[in-house]
Coordinates of C-alpha atoms in Angstrom, one line a residue:
Chain U
M1 CA 3.9 -13.2 77.1
Q2 CA 4.4 -12.7 80.8
R3 CA 7.8 -11.0 80.0
E4 CA 6.2 -8.6 77.6
V5 CA 3.4 -7.6 80.0
L6 CA 5.9 -6.8 82.9
R7 CA 8.1 -5.0 80.4
L8 CA 4.9 -2.6 79.6
I9 CA 4.1 -1.8 83.3
P10 CA 6.3 -0.1 85.6
P11 CA 7.8 -2.0 88.2
E12 CA 6.1 -0.2 90.9
R13 CA 2.9 -1.3 89.5
H14 CA 3.5 -4.8 89.0
D15 CA 1.3 -5.5 92.2
L16 CA -1.7 -4.8 90.1
L17 CA -1.4 -8.0 88.4
R18 CA -1.7 -9.8 91.8
H19 CA -5.2 -9.0 92.1
G20 CA -7.2 -11.4 90.3
V21 CA -5.8 -10.5 87.0
R22 CA -5.7 -13.5 84.5
I23 CA -4.4 -13.3 81.0
E24 CA -5.0 -16.2 78.4
L25 CA -4.0 -16.5 74.8
E26 CA -5.5 -19.1 72.8
D27 CA -4.4 -20.3 69.6
L28 CA -6.9 -20.5 66.9
G29 CA -4.6 -21.3 63.8
E30 CA -4.2 -18.4 61.6
S31 CA -5.7 -16.2 64.5
Y32 CA -5.6 -16.2 68.3
R33 CA -7.9 -14.9 71.1
V34 CA -6.7 -12.9 74.2
L35 CA -8.8 -13.3 77.2
V36 CA -8.2 -10.7 80.1
S37 CA -10.0 -11.4 83.5
K38 CA -10.0 -9.2 86.4
D39 CA -12.5 -9.3 89.3
G40 CA -14.9 -11.5 87.8
A41 CA -15.0 -9.5 84.5
S42 CA -13.4 -10.6 81.3
L43 CA -12.6 -9.1 77.9
K44 CA -11.5 -10.9 75.1
K45 CA -10.3 -9.9 71.6
R46 CA -9.5 -11.7 68.3
Y47 CA -6.6 -11.2 66.1
A48 CA -5.6 -12.5 62.7
D49 CA -2.1 -13.8 62.3
P50 CA -1.6 -15.9 59.3
A51 CA 2.0 -16.0 59.7
R52 CA 1.8 -17.6 63.3
D53 CA 4.5 -15.2 64.6
C54 CA 4.4 -16.4 68.3
E55 CA 6.7 -13.3 69.4
A56 CA 4.3 -10.9 67.8
R57 CA 1.2 -12.6 69.3
A58 CA 3.0 -12.2 72.7
R59 CA 3.5 -8.5 72.1
F60 CA 0.1 -7.9 70.8
A61 CA -1.8 -9.8 73.7
A62 CA 0.7 -7.9 76.3
V63 CA -0.5 -4.5 74.9
F64 CA -4.0 -5.6 74.9
A65 CA -3.6 -6.9 78.6
V66 CA -2.1 -3.8 79.8
L67 CA -4.6 -1.5 78.2
T68 CA -7.4 -3.4 79.9
V69 CA -5.9 -3.6 83.3
M70 CA -4.4 -0.3 83.2
P71 CA -6.8 1.9 80.8
P72 CA -5.1 5.2 80.2
E73 CA -8.3 7.2 81.3
L74 CA -8.0 5.4 84.6
G75 CA -4.6 4.8 84.9
V76 CA -3.2 3.3 88.0
D77 CA -5.9 5.1 90.0
A78 CA -8.6 3.0 88.9
P79 CA -11.1 2.2 91.7
S80 CA -11.0 -1.3 90.9
A81 CA -7.6 -1.6 91.7
Q82 CA -6.8 -2.0 95.2
L83 CA -3.9 0.4 95.6
P84 CA -2.1 1.5 98.4
E85 CA -2.8 5.0 99.9
P86 CA -2.3 7.7 97.6
K87 CA 0.8 9.6 98.0
P88 CA 0.6 13.4 97.6
L89 CA 1.7 13.8 94.1
V90 CA 3.2 16.4 92.3
P91 CA 0.8 17.7 89.7
P92 CA 1.8 15.9 86.5
K93 CA 3.2 18.1 83.8
A94 CA 1.0 18.9 81.1
V95 CA 2.2 17.1 78.2
V96 CA 1.1 18.7 75.0
V97 CA 0.5 16.3 72.1
P98 CA 1.0 17.9 68.9
P99 CA -1.9 16.9 66.5
P100 CA -0.9 14.7 63.9
P101 CA 0.5 15.9 60.9
P102 CA -2.0 16.0 57.9
P103 CA -1.1 13.1 55.6
P104 CA 1.1 14.3 52.8
A105 CA -1.0 15.3 49.5
L106 CA -0.7 12.9 46.8
P107 CA 0.9 14.6 43.8
R108 CA -1.5 15.1 40.9
P109 CA -0.7 13.1 38.0
P110 CA 0.4 15.0 34.9
L111 CA -2.4 16.5 32.7
A112 CA -0.3 15.8 29.5
H113 CA 2.1 13.1 28.5
I114 CA 4.3 13.5 25.6
E115 CA 5.4 10.4 24.0
L116 CA 8.2 10.4 21.6
G117 CA 9.1 7.0 20.0
A118 CA 10.6 5.1 17.0
L119 CA 8.3 3.1 15.3
F120 CA 8.5 0.0 12.7
G121 CA 5.4 -0.7 10.2
Y122 CA 4.9 -3.5 8.0
A123 CA 1.9 -3.5 5.4
P124 CA 1.4 -7.0 4.1
A125 CA 0.4 -7.6 0.3
I126 CA -3.3 -7.6 0.5
V127 CA -5.4 -7.8 -2.6
G128 CA -3.7 -5.1 -5.0
A129 CA -1.6 -3.7 -2.1
P130 CA 2.3 -4.0 -2.1
E131 CA 4.2 -5.5 0.5
L132 CA 5.9 -2.5 2.5
S133 CA 8.0 -2.1 5.4
A134 CA 9.2 1.4 6.8
F135 CA 10.9 2.6 10.0
G136 CA 10.0 6.1 11.6
G137 CA 9.3 8.1 14.3
E138 CA 6.1 9.3 16.4
L139 CA 5.3 12.1 18.5
R140 CA 2.0 11.5 20.8
V141 CA 0.2 13.7 23.2
A142 CA -2.1 12.1 25.6
L143 CA -4.3 14.7 27.7
G144 CA -6.1 13.8 30.8
R145 CA -5.5 12.9 34.3
G146 CA -7.8 10.0 34.7
A147 CA -8.2 6.7 33.0
L148 CA -9.9 8.1 30.1
Q149 CA -7.7 10.5 27.8
S150 CA -7.5 12.1 24.5
T151 CA -4.4 11.7 22.1
L152 CA -3.1 13.4 19.4
S153 CA -0.3 12.1 17.1
V154 CA 1.8 13.0 14.0
A155 CA 4.3 10.3 12.7
Y156 CA 6.9 10.1 9.9
T157 CA 7.9 7.0 8.0
S158 CA 10.9 6.4 5.8
R159 CA 10.8 5.7 2.2
A160 CA 9.4 2.2 1.7
K161 CA 10.3 0.6 -1.7
F162 CA 7.8 -1.5 -3.3
E163 CA 7.6 -3.6 -6.5
L164 CA 3.9 -4.1 -7.8
R165 CA 3.1 -5.9 -11.2
G166 CA 6.5 -4.8 -12.8
V167 CA 6.3 -1.3 -11.3
V168 CA 9.0 -0.2 -8.9
G169 CA 8.5 2.7 -6.6
D170 CA 8.7 4.1 -3.1
L171 CA 6.2 5.7 -0.4
W172 CA 6.7 8.2 2.2
Q173 CA 3.9 8.6 5.0
L174 CA 2.8 11.3 7.5
P175 CA 0.2 9.7 9.5
M176 CA -1.8 11.7 12.1
S177 CA -4.2 10.5 14.4
A178 CA -6.7 11.9 17.1
G179 CA -8.5 9.6 19.4
L180 CA -9.2 8.4 22.9
R181 CA -6.9 6.3 25.4
V182 CA -8.0 4.3 28.2
T183 CA -5.5 3.4 30.9
S184 CA -5.4 1.0 33.3
D185 CA -2.5 -0.2 36.0
L186 CA -1.5 -3.8 35.4
G187 CA 1.2 -4.6 37.9
G188 CA 4.0 -2.4 37.7
L189 CA 3.0 -1.4 34.3
R190 CA 0.4 1.1 33.2
M191 CA -1.4 -0.3 30.1
A192 CA -3.2 2.1 27.5
G193 CA -5.4 1.3 24.7
D194 CA -5.8 3.7 21.8
L195 CA -8.6 3.9 19.4
G196 CA -8.8 6.9 17.0
L197 CA -9.4 8.5 13.6
L198 CA -6.4 8.0 11.2
A199 CA -5.4 10.5 8.4
V200 CA -2.2 9.6 6.4
V201 CA -0.7 11.9 3.9
Q202 CA 1.2 9.6 1.5
R203 CA 3.4 10.5 -1.4
V204 CA 4.1 7.7 -3.7
R205 CA 6.6 7.5 -6.6
A206 CA 7.5 5.2 -9.3
T207 CA 11.1 4.9 -9.9
G208 CA 11.4 2.5 -12.9
L209 CA 9.1 3.9 -15.6
A210 CA 10.3 5.7 -18.7
S211 CA 8.7 8.8 -17.2
S212 CA 8.1 8.6 -13.6
R213 CA 6.0 11.0 -11.5
A214 CA 5.3 11.3 -7.9
A215 CA 1.7 11.7 -6.5
S216 CA 0.2 12.4 -3.0
A217 CA -2.9 11.5 -1.4
L218 CA -4.8 11.8 1.8
E219 CA -6.2 8.4 3.3
L220 CA -8.5 8.0 6.0
G221 CA -8.7 5.3 8.4
V222 CA -8.7 4.1 11.8
R223 CA -5.8 3.6 14.3
G224 CA -5.8 1.3 17.1
G225 CA -2.9 0.7 19.5
L226 CA -1.9 -0.9 22.9
S227 CA 1.0 0.3 24.7
F228 CA 2.8 -0.3 28.2
Q229 CA 4.5 2.3 30.4
A230 CA 6.9 1.6 33.3
E231 CA 7.3 4.6 35.5
L232 CA 11.0 5.3 36.0
G233 CA 11.0 8.7 37.7
A234 CA 8.6 11.3 38.6
N235 CA 7.3 12.2 35.1
I236 CA 9.4 9.9 32.9
A237 CA 8.4 6.6 31.9
P238 CA 9.6 4.3 28.8
F239 CA 7.0 2.7 26.8
F240 CA 6.6 0.1 24.4
G241 CA 3.5 -1.0 22.2
A242 CA 1.8 -2.2 19.0
F243 CA -0.5 -0.6 16.7
V244 CA -2.5 -1.1 13.7
W245 CA -3.4 1.2 10.9
V246 CA -6.4 0.4 8.6
A247 CA -7.3 2.3 5.6
P248 CA -10.5 0.7 4.0
A249 CA -10.5 2.5 0.8
P250 CA -6.9 2.9 -0.5
R251 CA -6.2 4.9 -3.5
D252 CA -5.7 3.1 -6.7
L253 CA -2.1 3.3 -8.3
S254 CA -1.9 3.5 -12.1
A255 CA 0.6 3.9 -14.8
L256 CA 0.5 3.8 -18.7
P257 CA 0.2 1.6 -20.5
Q258 CA -0.9 -1.0 -17.7
G259 CA -3.5 1.1 -16.3
V260 CA -4.4 0.4 -12.6
F261 CA -1.7 -1.9 -11.3
G262 CA -2.7 -1.9 -7.5
N263 CA -3.4 0.3 -4.6
L264 CA -1.9 1.8 -1.5
P265 CA -1.9 -0.4 1.5
Y266 CA -5.2 -1.5 3.3
L267 CA -3.2 -2.4 6.6
W268 CA -0.3 -1.6 8.5
L269 CA 0.9 -3.6 11.5
G270 CA 3.6 -2.3 13.6
G271 CA 5.3 -1.6 17.1
S272 CA 6.9 1.4 18.8
A273 CA 9.1 2.2 21.6
G274 CA 10.1 5.3 23.4
V275 CA 10.0 7.6 26.4
S276 CA 6.8 9.4 27.7
F277 CA 7.3 12.6 29.6
G278 CA 4.5 14.0 32.0
L279 CA 3.6 17.7 32.1
Chain S
M1 CA -16.2 19.3 31.9
R2 CA -15.8 22.6 29.8
R3 CA -12.4 21.3 28.7
L4 CA -14.0 17.9 27.6
R5 CA -16.6 19.7 25.5
V6 CA -13.9 21.7 23.8
L7 CA -11.9 18.6 23.1
R8 CA -15.1 16.9 21.6
E9 CA -15.9 19.9 19.5
S10 CA -12.1 19.9 18.3
Q11 CA -12.1 16.3 17.4
R12 CA -15.5 16.8 15.5
L13 CA -14.0 19.7 13.5
L14 CA -10.9 17.7 12.7
C15 CA -12.9 14.6 11.7
S16 CA -15.0 16.8 9.3
T17 CA -12.1 18.4 7.8
L18 CA -10.2 15.1 7.1
F19 CA -13.4 13.7 5.6
A20 CA -13.8 16.5 3.3
L21 CA -10.3 16.5 2.1
A22 CA -10.6 12.7 1.6
T23 CA -13.8 12.8 -0.1
S24 CA -12.7 15.5 -2.5
A25 CA -9.8 13.1 -4.0
C26 CA -12.2 10.1 -3.9
G27 CA -12.2 8.2 -7.2
S28 CA -9.2 9.4 -8.3
Q29 CA -6.3 7.6 -9.1
L30 CA -2.6 8.3 -8.3
D31 CA -1.0 8.4 -11.7
L32 CA 2.8 7.3 -11.4
G33 CA 4.0 7.8 -14.9
S34 CA 4.3 5.9 -18.1
D35 CA 6.4 3.4 -19.9
L36 CA 5.2 4.5 -23.2
L37 CA 7.8 5.7 -25.4
W38 CA 5.3 7.2 -27.9
A39 CA 1.5 6.7 -28.6
T40 CA -1.3 8.0 -30.7
D41 CA -4.8 7.4 -30.8
H42 CA -5.6 9.8 -33.7
E43 CA -8.2 11.6 -31.6
T44 CA -6.6 15.0 -32.5
G45 CA -8.1 14.4 -36.0
D46 CA -4.7 14.5 -37.8
L47 CA -1.5 12.9 -38.4
N48 CA 0.2 14.9 -35.8
G49 CA 1.0 12.0 -33.5
W50 CA 3.1 10.1 -36.0
Y51 CA 5.0 13.3 -36.9
A52 CA 5.8 13.7 -33.2
P53 CA 9.6 14.2 -32.2
P54 CA 12.1 12.7 -32.5
A55 CA 10.9 11.2 -36.0
G56 CA 8.1 9.9 -37.9
G57 CA 5.6 10.5 -40.5
L58 CA 4.3 9.1 -43.8
A59 CA 6.2 6.0 -45.1
P60 CA 7.8 7.0 -48.4
D61 CA 5.2 5.9 -51.1
T62 CA 5.6 6.7 -54.7
S63 CA 1.8 5.5 -55.3
M64 CA 0.4 8.4 -53.5
S65 CA -2.0 6.0 -52.0
P66 CA -4.2 7.8 -49.2
V67 CA -3.4 7.9 -45.7
E68 CA -6.1 9.8 -43.8
I69 CA -7.7 10.0 -40.5
A70 CA -11.2 8.6 -40.5
A71 CA -14.2 9.4 -38.5
G72 CA -14.9 5.6 -37.8
P73 CA -14.4 3.0 -37.4
A74 CA -12.3 3.5 -34.7
H75 CA -10.9 1.4 -31.7
S76 CA -11.2 4.0 -29.1
G77 CA -12.7 7.5 -29.5
R78 CA -13.9 8.8 -33.0
Y79 CA -11.1 8.5 -35.1
S80 CA -8.4 6.1 -36.8
L81 CA -6.0 6.0 -39.4
K82 CA -7.4 4.7 -42.9
L83 CA -4.8 3.0 -45.4
T84 CA -6.0 2.7 -48.7
D85 CA -3.6 0.7 -51.1
L86 CA -3.8 2.0 -54.7
A87 CA -0.4 0.7 -55.6
Q88 CA -1.2 -2.8 -55.3
S89 CA 2.4 -3.5 -55.5
D90 CA 4.5 -5.9 -53.2
S91 CA 7.0 -3.2 -52.2
I92 CA 5.2 0.1 -52.1
G93 CA 2.1 1.2 -50.5
P94 CA 0.7 3.5 -47.8
G95 CA 1.8 3.6 -44.4
V96 CA 3.1 5.6 -41.4
F97 CA 6.2 5.1 -39.5
R98 CA 8.1 5.9 -36.3
E99 CA 11.9 6.0 -36.3
L100 CA 13.7 5.3 -33.0
V101 CA 17.8 5.5 -32.8
T102 CA 19.4 2.7 -30.8
P103 CA 16.0 2.1 -28.9
P104 CA 15.8 -0.5 -26.1
D105 CA 14.0 -3.6 -26.3
A106 CA 10.3 -2.2 -26.9
Y107 CA 6.9 -3.3 -27.6
Y108 CA 5.4 -2.2 -30.9
S109 CA 1.4 -2.3 -30.6
A110 CA -1.6 -1.4 -33.2
W111 CA -5.0 -2.2 -33.3
Y112 CA -6.1 -3.3 -36.8
F113 CA -9.4 -3.4 -38.4
I114 CA -10.1 -5.0 -41.7
P115 CA -13.3 -3.9 -43.1
R116 CA -14.2 -7.0 -45.2
A117 CA -12.9 -10.4 -46.3
Y118 CA -10.0 -10.4 -48.7
Q119 CA -8.5 -13.1 -50.8
T120 CA -4.5 -12.8 -51.5
R121 CA -2.2 -14.3 -54.0
S122 CA 0.7 -12.8 -52.4
Q123 CA 1.8 -11.4 -49.1
W124 CA 0.0 -8.6 -47.7
T125 CA 2.1 -6.7 -45.3
I126 CA 0.5 -4.7 -42.3
M127 CA 3.5 -4.0 -40.3
K128 CA 7.1 -3.6 -41.0
F129 CA 10.4 -3.2 -39.0
R130 CA 13.3 -1.7 -41.1
A131 CA 16.4 -0.2 -40.5
R132 CA 18.3 2.9 -41.8
S133 CA 21.8 2.1 -43.1
D134 CA 24.8 3.3 -41.1
A135 CA 26.6 3.8 -44.1
N136 CA 24.0 5.6 -46.2
P137 CA 21.1 7.1 -44.1
D138 CA 19.3 7.5 -47.3
T139 CA 19.2 4.0 -47.5
I140 CA 16.6 1.8 -45.6
S141 CA 16.8 -1.8 -45.5
H142 CA 14.1 -4.2 -45.2
G143 CA 14.0 -6.2 -42.0
H144 CA 11.0 -8.3 -40.8
D145 CA 7.4 -8.1 -42.0
L146 CA 4.2 -9.2 -40.3
N147 CA 2.0 -10.4 -43.5
L148 CA -1.6 -11.6 -43.7
R149 CA -2.6 -14.3 -46.0
A150 CA -5.9 -15.8 -46.8
L151 CA -6.7 -19.3 -46.6
P152 CA -9.0 -21.2 -49.2
G153 CA -11.9 -21.0 -46.6
G154 CA -11.5 -17.4 -46.4
Q155 CA -9.9 -17.1 -43.2
M156 CA -6.9 -14.7 -42.9
I157 CA -3.8 -15.7 -41.2
L158 CA -0.9 -13.6 -39.8
Y159 CA 2.9 -14.7 -40.3
V160 CA 6.2 -13.4 -40.0
Y161 CA 8.5 -13.0 -43.0
S162 CA 12.3 -12.0 -42.7
H163 CA 14.1 -10.4 -45.7
D164 CA 17.2 -11.8 -44.5
A165 CA 17.8 -14.8 -46.9
T166 CA 19.0 -16.9 -43.8
Y167 CA 15.4 -17.0 -42.0
L168 CA 12.8 -15.8 -44.6
Q169 CA 9.2 -17.1 -43.7
A170 CA 9.1 -18.3 -40.2
P171 CA 7.1 -21.3 -39.5
L172 CA 3.2 -20.8 -39.2
A173 CA 1.9 -20.5 -35.7
D174 CA 0.2 -23.5 -34.5
P175 CA -2.7 -23.2 -33.9
P176 CA -2.9 -20.7 -36.7
A177 CA -2.8 -16.9 -36.0
F178 CA -6.4 -16.2 -37.5
V179 CA -7.1 -12.8 -37.7
P180 CA -10.7 -11.7 -37.5
I181 CA -12.5 -9.6 -40.0
E182 CA -14.7 -6.4 -39.3
T183 CA -13.4 -6.7 -35.9
W184 CA -10.5 -4.9 -34.2
F185 CA -7.5 -6.8 -33.4
Q186 CA -4.2 -6.1 -31.5
I187 CA -0.9 -6.9 -32.7
E188 CA 2.0 -6.5 -30.4
V189 CA 5.6 -7.1 -31.0
L190 CA 8.6 -7.3 -29.0
Y191 CA 11.4 -6.4 -31.0
R192 CA 15.0 -6.5 -30.0
P193 CA 17.1 -4.9 -32.9
R194 CA 20.4 -6.5 -33.3
T195 CA 22.8 -6.7 -36.1
D196 CA 24.1 -10.3 -34.8
E197 CA 22.2 -13.3 -33.8
T198 CA 21.1 -12.0 -30.4
G199 CA 17.9 -10.3 -31.7
K200 CA 14.4 -11.3 -30.8
I201 CA 11.0 -10.9 -32.2
L202 CA 8.0 -12.1 -30.2
V203 CA 4.5 -11.5 -31.8
W204 CA 1.2 -11.5 -29.8
L205 CA -2.2 -11.6 -31.6
N206 CA -5.0 -10.5 -29.3
D207 CA -2.7 -11.2 -26.3
R208 CA -1.8 -14.6 -27.5
L209 CA 1.8 -15.3 -28.3
V210 CA 1.9 -16.6 -31.8
Y211 CA 5.5 -16.3 -32.7
D212 CA 8.7 -16.7 -30.8
L213 CA 11.7 -15.9 -32.9
E214 CA 14.8 -15.5 -31.2
Q215 CA 18.5 -15.7 -31.7
R216 CA 18.4 -14.2 -34.9
K217 CA 19.6 -11.1 -36.7
T218 CA 16.9 -8.5 -36.9
A219 CA 18.3 -5.2 -38.2
G220 CA 21.0 -3.9 -40.4
S221 CA 21.6 -1.1 -38.0
D222 CA 20.8 0.5 -34.4
D223 CA 18.0 2.2 -36.0
V224 CA 14.2 1.0 -35.9
L225 CA 11.7 2.2 -38.4
W226 CA 8.5 0.7 -37.4
S227 CA 5.9 1.0 -40.0
P228 CA 2.1 0.2 -39.9
C229 CA 1.3 -0.1 -43.6
N230 CA -0.9 -1.5 -46.1
I231 CA 1.0 -3.3 -49.0
G232 CA 0.0 -6.2 -51.2
E233 CA 0.0 -6.9 -54.8
D234 CA -3.0 -9.3 -55.2
V235 CA -5.5 -8.3 -52.3
Q236 CA -9.0 -8.6 -53.6
P237 CA -12.4 -8.6 -51.9
L238 CA -13.3 -12.2 -51.2
G239 CA -15.1 -13.6 -54.0
T240 CA -13.7 -11.3 -56.7
P241 CA -12.0 -13.3 -59.4
I242 CA -8.4 -12.7 -59.5
D243 CA -7.0 -12.8 -63.3
S244 CA -4.1 -14.8 -63.4
S245 CA -2.5 -12.3 -65.7
S246 CA -1.9 -10.1 -62.8
E247 CA 0.8 -12.4 -61.3
G248 CA 4.1 -10.7 -61.3
G249 CA 3.0 -7.3 -62.3
A250 CA 0.3 -4.4 -61.9
G251 CA -1.9 -5.5 -64.6
G252 CA -5.7 -5.1 -64.5
A253 CA -8.0 -7.5 -62.8
G254 CA -11.6 -7.8 -64.3
G255 CA -14.8 -8.1 -62.6
A256 CA -14.1 -6.1 -59.7
S257 CA -17.4 -4.3 -58.2
G258 CA -18.9 -3.4 -55.1
D259 CA -16.9 -1.1 -53.0
A260 CA -18.3 2.5 -53.9
G261 CA -16.3 4.2 -51.6
A262 CA -13.1 2.8 -52.9
P263 CA -11.1 5.6 -54.7
S264 CA -10.0 5.1 -58.3
T265 CA -7.0 3.3 -58.8
G266 CA -5.7 4.8 -62.1
G267 CA -4.2 2.2 -64.1
T268 CA -5.6 -0.6 -62.0
S269 CA -9.1 1.0 -61.9
D270 CA -10.8 -2.6 -62.2
R271 CA -9.3 -3.4 -58.9
I272 CA -10.8 -2.6 -55.7
P273 CA -8.1 -1.1 -53.5
P274 CA -7.7 -3.0 -50.1
Q275 CA -8.3 -0.6 -46.8
I276 CA -7.2 -1.1 -43.5
Y277 CA -7.8 0.8 -40.4
V278 CA -5.2 1.2 -37.8
D279 CA -6.0 2.9 -34.4
D280 CA -4.1 3.2 -30.8
A281 CA -0.6 2.7 -32.0
A282 CA 2.1 2.8 -29.3
I283 CA 5.7 2.0 -28.6
S284 CA 6.2 0.9 -24.8
L285 CA 8.8 -0.5 -22.7
K286 CA 6.0 -2.7 -21.2
R287 CA 3.3 -4.8 -23.0
V288 CA 0.5 -2.9 -24.0
T289 CA -1.8 -5.9 -24.1
R290 CA -5.6 -5.4 -25.2
S291 CA -6.4 -3.6 -21.8
G292 CA -3.7 -1.3 -21.9
R293 CA -4.1 2.4 -21.8
L294 CA -2.2 5.0 -23.9
F295 CA -3.5 8.3 -22.2
S296 CA -4.4 9.3 -18.8
G297 CA -8.0 10.0 -18.5
R298 CA -9.2 8.6 -21.9

C-alpha cells in the first residue's frame, strides 16, 4: 500500500507524509476498512471486497488516503500541512474540463415484430374427432413495445388425412387469431405467452365415398401459446414455441347412409419455430 | 393510449364478426357425400324412384297385381310402397326391381311392414336376387330368395332359399330369425354376385346377422336384379282355414273373410290377398343399418 501511496504523490510532496500521517488498512473478511489519521484527526472508510483482492485493496486504500491528505480543493497548500515557503508560482494553466458526454440514448425497442415460422400440429382422437397431424406455416404480428402486446396471426396447414368410422377424408385449415401477449426476460431469452380468440376456416372432404363432397366451416375457439426468442441481431430473433388450439363446439361430419359419423377436432397441440423481425 | 383504444375497438369488431359468422352456421352438419348407390323413400308419392336410371321399375307380373304408393303406414314420412298379391302363385306376384350391371359388393336394404299375421303353406318370397342371362338378355334366372314362413304358433321366420340345386334352402338361423307383425322391420343383405363359388350373401334382420352364406355361386351373370316383392301361393290371414285342395294350384280356398279393403282376386276371389308394405329401400356400399339415413335433411 505504501508503494501505491508514493506512486500517487509527486516526489516533491512526499514530505507531506512525514507530518503525522498514519494510514491503516484493516481486513474485515469480505470487506476492509481504511483509516487515515493526520494531526490527531482521522477519517475512515469501509469498502466491500468479497473477492479479497489484496492488490485492489491496496490501490483503493492509497487513493482514499491521498485524497484525504491532499484533498483536491486544498491541494498541497492546505494550511494544515507544514509546507516550505511558497515559491512564486507561475499561474497554473487553466484546464478546461469538458463536460462529460451525455449517456448514449438506449435504442427504442421495435413497435412491431413480424414472426414467420413453420408449425406442426397434432389433433388427438377425442370423442368423435379423428386423429390428425399437419404441417404448415404461420405469420404473426406482435404490436407494442412494452411487456403487454397485441397479436394478430394467420396460418395455413397442409392437408391432413383422416379415417373415421370407415369414412376416409382430408382436412385443410386456415387458422387466424387475435389476442394479447405478455413478454418477460428469462436469462438470455425473451419469453412470450399468448392468449387470444381463434377462428379457423376449415375445408373438409371425403375421398372414399361413392359420391364425395367437400364442405367448409368456420370454427371459433381459443388459442394459447408460449414461445421463446433469442436476440441475434438488432432486430432479428429466432424463436420456438408451443401452442394449443381449442374449439369447444366443432361441427359434426355426416355422410349417407351413416348419418353423423364424427366431428371436427376439439383440440390441436403443436409446436412452431421461425424468425422474428423487429420493425 | 389512443392506440390502445383503437386496438381494443378493432379486437371487439373482429370478435363480433367471427361470432356472427360462427353462429350463423351453428347446428349445420358438414355433409361429405354418400355411399348410397340408390335409394327411395317414396315421399314423391309415386314410383319414380324405382324407375330412376340406370334401370329399374315394376317387376314383370302377369297377374297384374297392384303395386301402389300408399299414404300410410310408412316407415318414414308419409308414403310407402304397397304390394298386394293377387296371383297367389309361387312364381309370379307384384314387385319392383333395381338392376345393376357388374355392381360391386353392395348392401341391399328395405324396410317391411306386414299388416297382420298370416299362415303359409309354401314359401312367401319378399325379396329376390336374380340375374339377366349374358347369352339372352330377355332371360332372367332365379338366384336367391328371402322367404317368410309361418310357424304353427303364428310366428313368422325369415330364411334364405337358393334356386341353385347345389344349395337350396339354407339352414335356419339359430336363434330363429323371427319377423314382427304390424311392426316395421329392416332386412339388409350384403350381396356379392359371383358366377363361381366366391359369392357371398349375408343377411341382417333388424341389425342382427342371421345368415352368413359364403363361398357359393350367387349369380348367373354379372347382372343383379334386386327385387322386393310379394310372391306366395298359400298365404292367408292367420285363422283362415286353408283348403287342402289348393295345394299345387291356384284353386279357391273357402271361408276367407274380413279384409274389407282387399281387392278382388278374380278367380281366387275367396282368398284374401296378402299385403306387405315396403319403405326406405336403398342400395349402398356401406351398411345402412336401422339408423341409417337415405337423404340429407330428412
